[in-house]
């Protein structure tokens, strides 16, 4: 063998070794990539299993909620569900006529509305509204300044009323007041603020101690109790927060200061307003549910089924109950490690567990937490964890909904949202499909649990079965909220699950109906149905 032949052999051997080395490196990379993918899929599979909501589990959730509803109606503080008596005993019938106003205060903006009602034949003839921003300094100032600002804006709005709409000289204009903060309701048109939320922090405002939130004591009795305890030298420092003043009284005084002669006919929240708006158009509406950033439900209960109601039975024999179902909790609710971590890190740990699994505030955040773990433990998005993925609540539920609804062949919307929101680039179609699957898992659990909650209300009022004679009874649930309105797959899953729970025969007469703007039009309708001029 010559030198040239030896050189050729050596070069060939070296090339073979190099090729083998490259092949080994490639194989190792593929194996590493395969292990990472398997780990990521294991995480998704675990989430899927823990989020499962078979029909049997949903029935357990509904039964547990129904038990809590009974307990909450029996006594104050008897259940996680507050089952607040709204004092709304007269829902709109559709016959209401006249001009009514609404004030919707529930965040950094408030709305004033004017609604012209034409009775059964004409319904809502017209509606006008104006939205007003609340300056930041008023959110932390004094209650006097805040209500004066609201009254001034309302007075300007009333001044735009047409001449033929002015009330008779002997009558005041009437308004429904939607006040979306925790309130201890005292009557249809009075209630004391428990605490400010949503960025408001007004020190001199109406703060009702927690002790009194769990009792039936009125403000005067609360004050007398405190004075009595002080006389006997008992330690009651924890009770000495300012006993709540009536928020309607505060608004009325502000209206007087600006020279606006107006009567607040009803103090309500948005869920009850949604129920009122639904009932105005359909007498078969028996309950209302809000599925938006937050969630709540209200329904019509027989007064005789409310043991903690000690006042005279109203003429209607009925009372609207504000369940505050977001605070429901049960061992039957399927929770994951991500739910537990979210709860612990929230501003209200241990509270609003039901809300944290079904509402728009949290669905996207749950998906983000799962994706973060996949990025950290399985390098799902590459060797480096995307920094934006570490930011709590950066993945909002509307973004999750957009990705979930992406039907393009290459999931272009998912790709765009990952880039724009999380700054995650270079994802494969395979990865994007996993993201969509994760959205499906979290949304399905929320939708099915929502259906379980509605089913529990139907059970409570006996609408989950046929009549004794086998005849069906129509029951309409008024729904509102951005989650219900815009997240189509969430909505359709919830509706189909409810049908599955009640069964085919009963399901034919269970209807979900969109009833939007309960906090506005609903409040005006309640002002009409509780008008002090109704008898006249």
Short mmCIF file of C-alpha atoms in Angstrom, two decimals:
data_model
loop_
_atom_site.label_atom_id
_atom_site.label_comp_id
_atom_site.label_asym_id
_atom_site.label_seq_id
_atom_site.Cartn_x
_atom_site.Cartn_y
_atom_site.Cartn_z
CA UNK A 1 0.00 0.00 0.00
CA UNK A 2 1.49 3.33 -1.02
CA UNK A 3 1.57 6.53 0.94
CA UNK A 4 -1.33 7.89 -1.06
CA UNK A 5 -3.43 4.83 -0.27
CA UNK A 6 -2.60 5.09 3.42
CA UNK A 7 -3.55 8.76 3.39
CA UNK A 8 -6.85 7.95 1.74
CA UNK A 9 -7.61 5.28 4.32
CA UNK A 10 -6.69 7.60 7.19
CA UNK A 11 -8.83 10.41 5.80
CA UNK A 12 -11.75 8.05 5.28
CA UNK A 13 -11.44 6.77 8.83
CA UNK A 14 -11.28 10.31 10.17
CA UNK A 15 -14.35 11.26 8.15
CA UNK A 16 -16.19 8.22 9.42
CA UNK A 17 -15.31 9.14 12.99
CA UNK A 18 -16.43 12.73 12.39
CA UNK A 19 -19.69 11.60 10.85
CA UNK A 20 -20.23 9.20 13.72
CA UNK A 21 -19.52 12.03 16.16
CA UNK A 22 -21.97 14.34 14.47
CA UNK A 23 -24.54 11.59 14.36
CA UNK A 24 -24.02 10.98 18.08
CA UNK A 25 -24.44 14.68 18.85
CA UNK A 26 -27.58 14.87 16.72
CA UNK A 27 -28.94 11.74 18.36
CA UNK A 28 -28.25 13.12 21.83
CA UNK A 29 -29.99 16.36 20.92
CA UNK A 30 -32.98 14.47 19.56
CA UNK A 31 -33.12 12.32 22.68
CA UNK A 32 -32.91 15.43 24.87
CA UNK A 33 -35.61 17.10 22.81
CA UNK A 34 -37.74 13.98 23.03
CA UNK A 35 -37.35 13.83 26.83
CA UNK A 36 -38.30 17.50 27.11
CA UNK A 37 -41.38 16.97 24.96
CA UNK A 38 -42.38 13.93 26.99
CA UNK A 39 -42.01 15.96 30.19
CA UNK A 40 -44.12 18.80 28.77
CA UNK A 41 -46.83 16.37 27.66
CA UNK A 42 -46.79 14.75 31.10
CA UNK A 43 -47.46 18.17 32.65
CA UNK A 44 -50.37 18.78 30.28
CA UNK A 45 -51.74 15.30 30.91
CA UNK A 46 -51.58 15.85 34.67
CA UNK A 47 -53.48 19.13 34.36
CA UNK A 48 -56.08 17.47 32.17
CA UNK A 49 -56.65 14.67 34.67
CA UNK A 50 -56.94 17.02 37.65
CA UNK A 51 -59.33 19.31 35.78
CA UNK A 52 -61.69 16.51 34.80
CA UNK A 53 -65.36 17.23 35.51
CA UNK A 54 -67.32 14.05 34.83
CA UNK A 55 -71.05 14.41 35.27
CA UNK A 56 -70.96 12.57 38.59
CA UNK A 57 -68.51 15.07 40.05
CA UNK A 58 -70.59 17.99 38.79
CA UNK A 59 -73.63 16.56 40.55
CA UNK A 60 -71.57 16.39 43.75
CA UNK A 61 -70.57 20.03 43.31
CA UNK A 62 -74.22 21.01 42.71
CA UNK A 63 -75.41 19.06 45.76
CA UNK A 64 -72.76 20.69 47.96
CA UNK A 65 -73.73 24.13 46.72
CA UNK A 66 -77.44 23.44 47.29
CA UNK A 67 -76.67 22.42 50.89
CA UNK A 68 -74.71 25.65 51.41
CA UNK A 69 -77.60 27.63 49.93
CA UNK A 70 -79.98 26.15 52.49
CA UNK A 71 -77.52 26.92 55.31
CA UNK A 72 -77.01 30.49 54.11
CA UNK A 73 -80.75 31.09 54.02
CA UNK A 74 -81.16 29.67 57.52
CA UNK A 75 -78.91 32.15 59.32
CA UNK A 76 -76.39 34.90 58.77
CA UNK A 77 -72.91 33.44 58.59
CA UNK A 78 -74.33 29.92 58.32
CA UNK A 79 -72.54 29.22 55.06
CA UNK A 80 -69.70 30.28 52.78
CA UNK A 81 -72.52 31.47 50.53
CA UNK A 82 -73.81 34.73 52.00
CA UNK A 83 -77.28 34.31 50.43
CA UNK A 84 -77.89 38.03 50.87
CA UNK A 85 -81.50 39.18 51.09
CA UNK A 86 -81.80 41.87 48.42
CA UNK A 87 -85.20 43.26 49.51
CA UNK A 88 -86.21 43.05 45.84
CA UNK A 89 -89.64 41.46 46.20
CA UNK A 90 -91.19 42.98 43.13
CA UNK A 91 -89.41 42.29 39.84
CA UNK A 92 -90.42 44.13 36.65
CA UNK A 93 -93.50 42.71 34.97
CA UNK A 94 -93.13 44.39 31.59
CA UNK A 95 -95.98 46.79 32.32
CA UNK A 96 -93.75 49.56 33.69
CA UNK A 97 -94.16 52.98 32.10
CA UNK A 98 -92.49 56.34 32.44
CA UNK A 99 -89.05 57.89 32.60
CA UNK A 100 -86.51 56.45 35.04
CA UNK A 101 -82.85 56.99 35.73
CA UNK A 102 -80.01 54.71 36.72
CA UNK A 103 -76.62 55.37 38.29
CA UNK A 104 -74.03 52.62 37.82
CA UNK A 105 -71.01 52.99 40.12
CA UNK A 106 -68.61 50.08 40.17
CA UNK A 107 -65.12 51.16 39.15
CA UNK A 108 -62.97 54.02 37.92
CA UNK A 109 -65.87 55.17 35.72
CA UNK A 110 -69.56 55.52 36.44
CA UNK A 111 -72.54 55.76 34.13
CA UNK A 112 -75.76 57.71 34.32
CA UNK A 113 -78.69 56.46 32.24
CA UNK A 114 -82.15 57.64 31.28
CA UNK A 115 -84.65 54.99 30.23
CA UNK A 116 -88.11 55.65 28.81
CA UNK A 117 -90.46 52.70 29.38
CA UNK A 118 -93.61 52.15 27.35
CA UNK A 119 -95.25 49.22 29.07
CA UNK A 120 -96.08 45.81 27.64
CA UNK A 121 -96.63 47.00 24.07
CA UNK A 122 -93.66 49.33 23.60
CA UNK A 123 -91.10 48.00 26.11
CA UNK A 124 -87.99 50.20 26.32
CA UNK A 125 -88.85 53.11 24.05
CA UNK A 126 -85.50 54.84 24.36
CA UNK A 127 -82.36 54.91 26.44
CA UNK A 128 -79.55 57.41 26.78
CA UNK A 129 -76.40 57.27 28.84
CA UNK A 130 -73.24 59.11 29.64
CA UNK A 131 -70.02 57.68 31.07
CA UNK A 132 -67.92 59.75 33.45
CA UNK A 133 -64.37 59.11 34.67
CA UNK A 134 -63.64 59.48 38.36
CA UNK A 135 -60.47 61.51 39.03
CA UNK A 136 -57.87 59.44 40.96
CA UNK A 137 -57.79 61.86 43.90
CA UNK A 138 -61.50 61.28 44.54
CA UNK A 139 -60.91 57.53 44.86
CA UNK A 140 -58.79 58.16 47.95
CA UNK A 141 -60.32 61.41 49.17
CA UNK A 142 -63.50 61.87 51.17
CA UNK A 143 -66.93 60.33 50.61
CA UNK A 144 -68.39 63.85 50.65
CA UNK A 145 -66.27 64.87 47.64
CA UNK A 146 -66.92 61.64 45.73
CA UNK A 147 -70.71 61.78 46.06
CA UNK A 148 -70.75 65.50 45.27
CA UNK A 149 -68.86 64.81 42.04
CA UNK A 150 -71.32 62.06 41.11
CA UNK A 151 -74.31 64.27 41.96
CA UNK A 152 -72.98 67.13 39.83
CA UNK A 153 -72.53 64.82 36.83
CA UNK A 154 -76.03 63.41 37.34
CA UNK A 155 -77.49 66.92 37.54
CA UNK A 156 -75.85 67.88 34.22
CA UNK A 157 -77.27 64.73 32.62
CA UNK A 158 -80.78 65.40 33.95
CA UNK A 159 -80.56 68.92 32.54
CA UNK A 160 -80.46 67.44 29.02
CA UNK A 161 -83.91 65.91 29.52
CA UNK A 162 -86.49 66.93 26.93
CA UNK A 163 -89.35 69.17 28.07
CA UNK A 164 -92.05 66.59 27.40
CA UNK A 165 -90.24 64.15 29.73
CA UNK A 166 -90.34 66.31 32.85
CA UNK A 167 -92.17 64.68 35.80
CA UNK A 168 -95.42 66.08 37.15
CA UNK A 169 -94.97 68.88 39.72
CA UNK A 170 -96.08 66.56 42.53
CA UNK A 171 -93.52 63.86 41.67
CA UNK A 172 -89.78 63.40 41.95
CA UNK A 173 -87.60 61.76 39.36
CA UNK A 174 -86.70 58.23 40.44
CA UNK A 175 -83.42 56.42 40.06
CA UNK A 176 -82.01 52.93 40.50
CA UNK A 177 -78.55 52.91 42.08
CA UNK A 178 -76.20 50.10 41.09
CA UNK A 179 -73.43 50.11 43.69
CA UNK A 180 -70.99 47.32 42.92
CA UNK A 181 -69.15 47.24 46.23
CA UNK A 182 -69.77 44.96 49.24
CA UNK A 183 -72.89 46.30 50.93
CA UNK A 184 -74.97 45.22 53.87
CA UNK A 185 -78.48 45.73 52.48
CA UNK A 186 -81.00 47.16 54.94
CA UNK A 187 -83.97 47.71 52.62
CA UNK A 188 -84.72 48.03 48.92
CA UNK A 189 -83.30 51.55 49.02
CA UNK A 190 -80.69 51.53 51.76
CA UNK A 191 -77.50 49.72 52.63
CA UNK A 192 -74.19 50.24 54.40
CA UNK A 193 -70.82 49.84 52.76
CA UNK A 194 -68.73 47.02 54.19
CA UNK A 195 -65.49 47.97 52.44
CA UNK A 196 -64.20 49.75 49.40
CA UNK A 197 -62.62 47.66 46.63
CA UNK A 198 -61.42 48.19 43.03
CA UNK A 199 -58.83 50.82 43.91
CA UNK A 200 -61.07 52.95 46.17
CA UNK A 201 -59.76 53.74 49.65
CA UNK A 202 -61.80 56.44 51.34
CA UNK A 203 -60.91 56.66 55.02
CA UNK A 204 -63.90 58.66 56.27
CA UNK A 205 -66.35 56.62 54.25
CA UNK A 206 -68.89 54.10 55.29
CA UNK A 207 -67.05 51.16 56.82
CA UNK A 208 -69.05 48.49 58.59
CA UNK A 209 -67.09 46.20 60.97
CA UNK A 210 -66.97 42.53 60.00
CA UNK A 211 -68.75 41.58 63.22
CA UNK A 212 -71.86 43.44 62.07
CA UNK A 213 -71.68 42.04 58.55
CA UNK A 214 -72.51 38.64 60.01
CA UNK A 215 -75.47 39.84 62.06
CA UNK A 216 -78.86 41.40 61.47
CA UNK A 217 -78.11 44.45 63.63
CA UNK A 218 -79.06 47.77 62.13
CA UNK A 219 -76.65 50.69 62.41
CA UNK A 220 -78.45 52.19 65.44
CA UNK A 221 -78.47 48.86 67.30
CA UNK A 222 -74.81 48.37 66.45
CA UNK A 223 -73.99 51.76 67.91
CA UNK A 224 -75.98 51.05 71.07
CA UNK A 225 -74.24 47.71 71.49
CA UNK A 226 -70.83 49.37 71.24
CA UNK A 227 -71.82 52.02 73.79
CA UNK A 228 -73.11 49.37 76.17
CA UNK A 229 -69.91 47.37 75.92
CA UNK A 230 -67.87 50.51 76.54
CA UNK A 231 -69.87 51.29 79.68
CA UNK A 232 -68.93 47.90 81.06
CA UNK A 233 -65.29 48.43 80.13
CA UNK A 234 -65.09 45.52 77.71
CA UNK A 235 -62.33 45.36 75.12
CA UNK A 236 -64.07 46.28 71.89
CA UNK A 237 -61.32 48.07 70.01
CA UNK A 238 -61.80 45.75 67.06
CA UNK A 239 -65.40 46.96 66.76
CA UNK A 240 -64.61 50.63 66.78
CA UNK A 241 -64.30 51.11 63.06
CA UNK A 242 -66.82 53.68 61.99
CA UNK A 243 -70.27 52.10 61.81
CA UNK A 244 -71.56 52.33 58.26
CA UNK A 245 -73.66 55.15 57.02
CA UNK A 246 -76.28 54.50 54.38
CA UNK A 247 -74.78 54.90 50.89
CA UNK A 248 -78.17 55.93 49.53
CA UNK A 249 -78.38 58.54 52.28
CA UNK A 250 -74.96 59.85 51.27
CA UNK A 251 -76.02 60.10 47.63
CA UNK A 252 -79.33 61.74 48.54
CA UNK A 253 -77.59 64.40 50.61
CA UNK A 254 -75.22 65.09 47.72
CA UNK A 255 -78.18 65.42 45.35
CA UNK A 256 -79.78 67.90 47.75
CA UNK A 257 -76.55 69.93 47.84
CA UNK A 258 -76.60 70.36 44.06
CA UNK A 259 -80.34 71.11 44.05
CA UNK A 260 -81.45 67.91 42.32
CA UNK A 261 -84.75 66.65 43.71
CA UNK A 262 -84.51 62.92 43.00
CA UNK A 263 -85.67 59.79 44.84
CA UNK A 264 -83.47 56.67 44.99
CA UNK A 265 -86.02 53.89 44.56
CA UNK A 266 -83.68 50.88 44.53
CA UNK A 267 -80.14 49.97 45.59
CA UNK A 268 -78.94 46.90 43.68
CA UNK A 269 -75.94 45.09 42.30
CA UNK A 270 -75.34 44.11 38.66
CA UNK A 271 -76.49 40.51 39.09
CA UNK A 272 -79.88 41.51 40.42
CA UNK A 273 -80.11 44.15 37.69
CA UNK A 274 -79.50 41.41 35.13
CA UNK A 275 -82.33 39.39 36.66
CA UNK A 276 -84.62 42.43 36.51
CA UNK A 277 -83.82 43.12 32.87
CA UNK A 278 -84.46 39.50 31.97
CA UNK A 279 -87.78 39.41 33.84
CA UNK A 280 -88.97 42.62 32.13
CA UNK A 281 -88.90 40.81 28.79
CA UNK A 282 -89.66 37.25 29.93
CA UNK A 283 -91.81 36.29 32.94
CA UNK A 284 -90.16 32.83 33.02
CA UNK A 285 -86.78 34.22 34.12
CA UNK A 286 -86.02 32.67 37.52
CA UNK A 287 -82.32 33.43 37.98
CA UNK A 288 -79.44 35.50 36.68
CA UNK A 289 -75.74 34.77 36.42
CA UNK A 290 -72.80 37.05 35.72
CA UNK A 291 -69.85 35.41 33.98
CA UNK A 292 -67.30 38.09 33.33
CA UNK A 293 -64.16 39.27 35.09
CA UNK A 294 -65.89 38.07 38.23
CA UNK A 295 -68.96 35.92 38.75
CA UNK A 296 -72.12 35.86 40.81
CA UNK A 297 -75.67 34.53 40.72
CA UNK A 298 -79.06 35.68 41.98
CA UNK A 299 -82.41 33.93 41.89
CA UNK A 300 -86.04 34.22 42.96
CA UNK A 301 -86.79 32.40 46.22
CA UNK A 302 -90.04 31.81 48.09
CA UNK A 303 -90.03 33.99 51.22
CA UNK A 304 -91.21 31.01 53.27
CA UNK A 305 -87.98 29.21 52.32
CA UNK A 306 -85.86 31.92 54.00
CA UNK A 307 -85.73 31.14 57.75
CA UNK A 308 -83.57 34.19 58.47
CA UNK A 309 -86.26 36.50 57.03
CA UNK A 310 -88.07 37.89 60.09
CA UNK A 311 -90.02 40.74 58.49
CA UNK A 312 -93.59 40.60 57.16
CA UNK A 313 -94.04 38.43 54.08
CA UNK A 314 -94.21 40.65 50.97
CA UNK A 315 -97.29 40.60 48.77
CA UNK A 316 -95.48 38.70 46.04
CA UNK A 317 -94.41 36.00 48.48
CA UNK A 318 -91.01 36.08 46.79
CA UNK A 319 -87.59 37.55 47.42
CA UNK A 320 -84.53 37.86 45.19
CA UNK A 321 -81.48 36.30 46.81
CA UNK A 322 -77.95 37.42 45.97
CA UNK A 323 -75.99 34.19 46.46
CA UNK A 324 -72.45 35.61 46.16
CA UNK A 325 -71.60 32.17 44.78
CA UNK A 326 -68.04 33.15 43.91
CA UNK A 327 -67.13 32.37 47.52
CA UNK A 328 -68.42 28.79 47.30
CA UNK A 329 -65.84 26.13 48.10
CA UNK A 330 -66.06 22.36 48.26
CA UNK A 331 -63.75 19.36 48.26
CA UNK A 332 -65.58 18.26 45.11
CA UNK A 333 -64.26 21.20 43.05
CA UNK A 334 -61.36 19.80 40.99
CA UNK A 335 -58.30 21.90 41.84
CA UNK A 336 -54.73 21.71 40.59
CA UNK A 337 -51.43 22.83 42.10
CA UNK A 338 -51.72 25.94 39.91
CA UNK A 339 -55.07 26.83 41.49
CA UNK A 340 -53.66 26.40 44.98
CA UNK A 341 -50.63 28.57 44.18
CA UNK A 342 -52.83 31.24 42.58
CA UNK A 343 -55.05 31.28 45.65
CA UNK A 344 -52.16 31.54 48.12
CA UNK A 345 -50.62 34.43 46.18
CA UNK A 346 -53.92 36.28 45.71
CA UNK A 347 -55.15 39.28 47.71
CA UNK A 348 -57.85 37.09 49.29
CA UNK A 349 -56.33 33.65 49.99
CA UNK A 350 -58.86 31.01 50.94
CA UNK A 351 -61.75 33.04 49.54
CA UNK A 352 -63.64 33.13 46.21
CA UNK A 353 -62.48 29.61 45.30
CA UNK A 354 -65.36 29.00 42.88
CA UNK A 355 -64.73 32.34 41.21
CA UNK A 356 -61.03 31.54 40.82
CA UNK A 357 -61.87 28.46 38.74
CA UNK A 358 -64.56 29.86 36.46
CA UNK A 359 -64.24 33.64 35.98
CA UNK A 360 -62.45 35.69 33.37
CA UNK A 361 -60.10 37.21 35.90
CA UNK A 362 -58.32 33.89 36.43
CA UNK A 363 -58.65 31.53 33.44
CA UNK A 364 -55.82 33.06 31.44
CA UNK A 365 -53.63 33.24 34.54
CA UNK A 366 -54.05 29.50 35.15
CA UNK A 367 -52.92 28.80 31.59
CA UNK A 368 -49.91 31.07 32.08
CA UNK A 369 -48.86 29.22 35.22
CA UNK A 370 -48.96 25.87 33.44
CA UNK A 371 -46.98 27.23 30.49
CA UNK A 372 -44.40 28.66 32.91
CA UNK A 373 -43.85 25.28 34.52
CA UNK A 374 -43.53 23.68 31.09
CA UNK A 375 -40.92 26.31 30.18
CA UNK A 376 -38.99 25.87 33.41
CA UNK A 377 -39.05 22.09 33.73
CA UNK A 378 -39.33 20.98 30.11
CA UNK A 379 -37.74 23.90 28.21
CA UNK A 380 -40.95 23.98 26.17
CA UNK A 381 -40.07 27.32 24.58
CA UNK A 382 -36.34 26.73 24.33
CA UNK A 383 -33.39 26.76 26.70
CA UNK A 384 -34.31 30.13 28.16
CA UNK A 385 -37.57 30.80 29.98
CA UNK A 386 -39.37 33.77 28.35
CA UNK A 387 -39.27 36.60 30.88
CA UNK A 388 -42.74 37.86 30.05
CA UNK A 389 -44.10 34.44 30.97
CA UNK A 390 -43.07 35.12 34.57
CA UNK A 391 -45.37 38.14 34.88
CA UNK A 392 -48.62 37.33 36.76
CA UNK A 393 -51.83 38.02 34.83
CA UNK A 394 -50.01 39.03 31.64
CA UNK A 395 -51.96 36.33 29.77
CA UNK A 396 -55.49 37.67 30.00
CA UNK A 397 -58.55 35.56 29.30
CA UNK A 398 -59.49 37.45 26.08
CA UNK A 399 -56.05 36.45 24.71
CA UNK A 400 -56.67 32.87 25.82
CA UNK A 401 -60.04 32.96 24.07
CA UNK A 402 -58.49 34.21 20.82
CA UNK A 403 -55.97 31.36 20.83
CA UNK A 404 -58.65 28.81 21.74
CA UNK A 405 -60.83 29.92 18.83
CA UNK A 406 -58.02 29.91 16.25
CA UNK A 407 -59.13 27.75 13.31
CA UNK A 408 -56.38 28.70 10.83
CA UNK A 409 -54.39 25.73 9.45
CA UNK A 410 -51.10 26.97 10.90
CA UNK A 411 -52.65 28.52 14.06
CA UNK A 412 -51.48 31.95 12.99
CA UNK A 413 -53.45 33.72 15.75
CA UNK A 414 -51.80 31.60 18.43
CA UNK A 415 -48.40 32.38 16.94
CA UNK A 416 -49.18 36.10 16.92
CA UNK A 417 -50.49 36.20 20.49
CA UNK A 418 -47.45 34.32 21.82
CA UNK A 419 -45.18 36.84 20.07
CA UNK A 420 -47.11 39.98 20.96
CA UNK A 421 -48.05 39.18 24.55
CA UNK A 422 -45.30 36.86 25.79
CA UNK A 423 -42.52 37.67 23.29
CA UNK A 424 -42.23 33.97 22.45
CA UNK A 425 -41.01 33.44 18.89
CA UNK A 426 -40.19 30.45 16.68
CA UNK A 427 -42.90 28.10 17.92
CA UNK A 428 -43.77 25.06 15.86
CA UNK A 429 -47.28 24.11 14.83
CA UNK A 430 -46.98 21.14 17.18
CA UNK A 431 -46.25 23.47 20.11
CA UNK A 432 -49.08 25.81 19.20
CA UNK A 433 -51.51 22.90 19.18
CA UNK A 434 -50.46 22.08 22.75
CA UNK A 435 -51.18 25.68 23.80
CA UNK A 436 -54.69 25.42 22.29
CA UNK A 437 -55.23 22.10 24.08
CA UNK A 438 -54.29 23.72 27.38
CA UNK A 439 -56.79 26.54 26.78
CA UNK A 440 -59.42 23.89 26.05
CA UNK A 441 -58.71 22.06 29.32
CA UNK A 442 -58.94 25.15 31.55
CA UNK A 443 -61.95 26.66 29.77
CA UNK A 444 -63.86 23.37 29.78
CA UNK A 445 -63.44 22.94 33.52
CA UNK A 446 -64.67 26.50 34.12
CA UNK A 447 -67.64 26.13 31.79
CA UNK A 448 -68.74 22.81 33.25
CA UNK A 449 -68.42 24.05 36.83
CA UNK A 450 -70.51 27.11 35.86
CA UNK A 451 -73.19 24.75 34.58
CA UNK A 452 -72.98 22.84 37.86
CA UNK A 453 -73.62 26.06 39.75
CA UNK A 454 -76.68 26.88 37.64
CA UNK A 455 -77.93 23.33 38.12
CA UNK A 456 -77.70 23.76 41.90
CA UNK A 457 -79.98 26.81 41.72
CA UNK A 458 -82.47 24.87 39.60
CA UNK A 459 -82.37 22.09 42.20
CA UNK A 460 -82.94 24.59 45.01
CA UNK A 461 -86.11 25.97 43.43
CA UNK A 462 -87.33 22.60 42.17
CA UNK A 463 -86.85 23.25 38.47
CA UNK A 464 -84.49 20.33 37.87
CA UNK A 465 -87.37 17.87 37.46
CA UNK A 466 -90.74 17.65 35.74
CA UNK A 467 -93.95 18.57 37.54
CA UNK A 468 -95.77 15.87 39.46
CA UNK A 469 -98.04 15.37 36.47
CA UNK A 470 -95.01 14.90 34.22
CA UNK A 471 -95.43 18.29 32.58
CA UNK A 472 -92.34 20.45 31.99
CA UNK A 473 -91.89 23.88 33.54
CA UNK A 474 -90.04 26.54 31.59
CA UNK A 475 -87.14 28.14 33.44
CA UNK A 476 -85.06 30.91 31.90
CA UNK A 477 -81.61 31.87 33.21
CA UNK A 478 -80.54 35.41 32.34
CA UNK A 479 -76.80 35.53 31.61
CA UNK A 480 -74.46 38.48 31.23
CA UNK A 481 -70.74 39.21 31.32
CA UNK A 482 -67.91 39.36 28.83
CA UNK A 483 -66.85 35.77 29.40
CA UNK A 484 -70.32 34.49 28.50
CA UNK A 485 -70.82 36.97 25.67
CA UNK A 486 -67.47 36.72 23.89
CA UNK A 487 -65.91 33.34 24.77
CA UNK A 488 -68.02 31.22 22.43
CA UNK A 489 -66.50 27.83 23.26
CA UNK A 490 -66.91 28.52 26.98
CA UNK A 491 -70.56 29.42 26.46
CA UNK A 492 -71.46 26.46 24.26
CA UNK A 493 -69.71 24.05 26.62
CA UNK A 494 -71.59 25.48 29.60
CA UNK A 495 -74.94 25.25 27.82
CA UNK A 496 -74.41 21.68 26.64
CA UNK A 497 -73.23 20.63 30.12
CA UNK A 498 -76.37 22.08 31.71
CA UNK A 499 -78.50 20.09 29.28
CA UNK A 500 -76.51 17.00 30.21
CA UNK A 501 -77.16 17.62 33.91
CA UNK A 502 -80.92 18.20 33.71
CA UNK A 503 -81.58 15.54 31.11
CA UNK A 504 -83.30 15.66 27.75
CA UNK A 505 -86.91 15.99 28.95
CA UNK A 506 -86.31 18.79 31.46
CA UNK A 507 -83.65 20.35 29.27
CA UNK A 508 -86.18 21.24 26.59
CA UNK A 509 -87.58 23.91 28.90
CA UNK A 510 -84.34 25.22 30.42
CA UNK A 511 -83.26 28.29 28.47
CA UNK A 512 -80.11 30.41 28.69
CA UNK A 513 -80.85 33.96 27.60
CA UNK A 514 -78.44 36.85 27.15
CA UNK A 515 -79.54 39.81 29.26
CA UNK A 516 -76.97 42.55 28.88
CA UNK A 517 -76.51 45.79 30.81
CA UNK A 518 -78.30 44.73 33.96
CA UNK A 519 -76.22 47.24 35.89
CA UNK A 520 -77.73 50.03 33.79
CA UNK A 521 -81.13 49.29 32.32
CA UNK A 522 -81.82 46.68 35.02
CA UNK A 523 -81.36 49.28 37.75
CA UNK A 524 -83.75 51.68 36.02
CA UNK A 525 -86.31 48.87 35.66
CA UNK A 526 -86.05 48.11 39.39
CA UNK A 527 -86.59 51.78 40.13
CA UNK A 528 -89.77 51.49 38.07
CA UNK A 529 -90.99 48.29 39.75
CA UNK A 530 -90.31 49.78 43.21
CA UNK A 531 -91.54 53.28 42.45
CA UNK A 532 -93.19 55.01 45.37
CA UNK A 533 -95.81 56.19 42.89
CA UNK A 534 -96.66 52.67 41.74
CA UNK A 535 -100.03 52.52 43.50
CA UNK A 536 -101.00 55.89 42.09
#
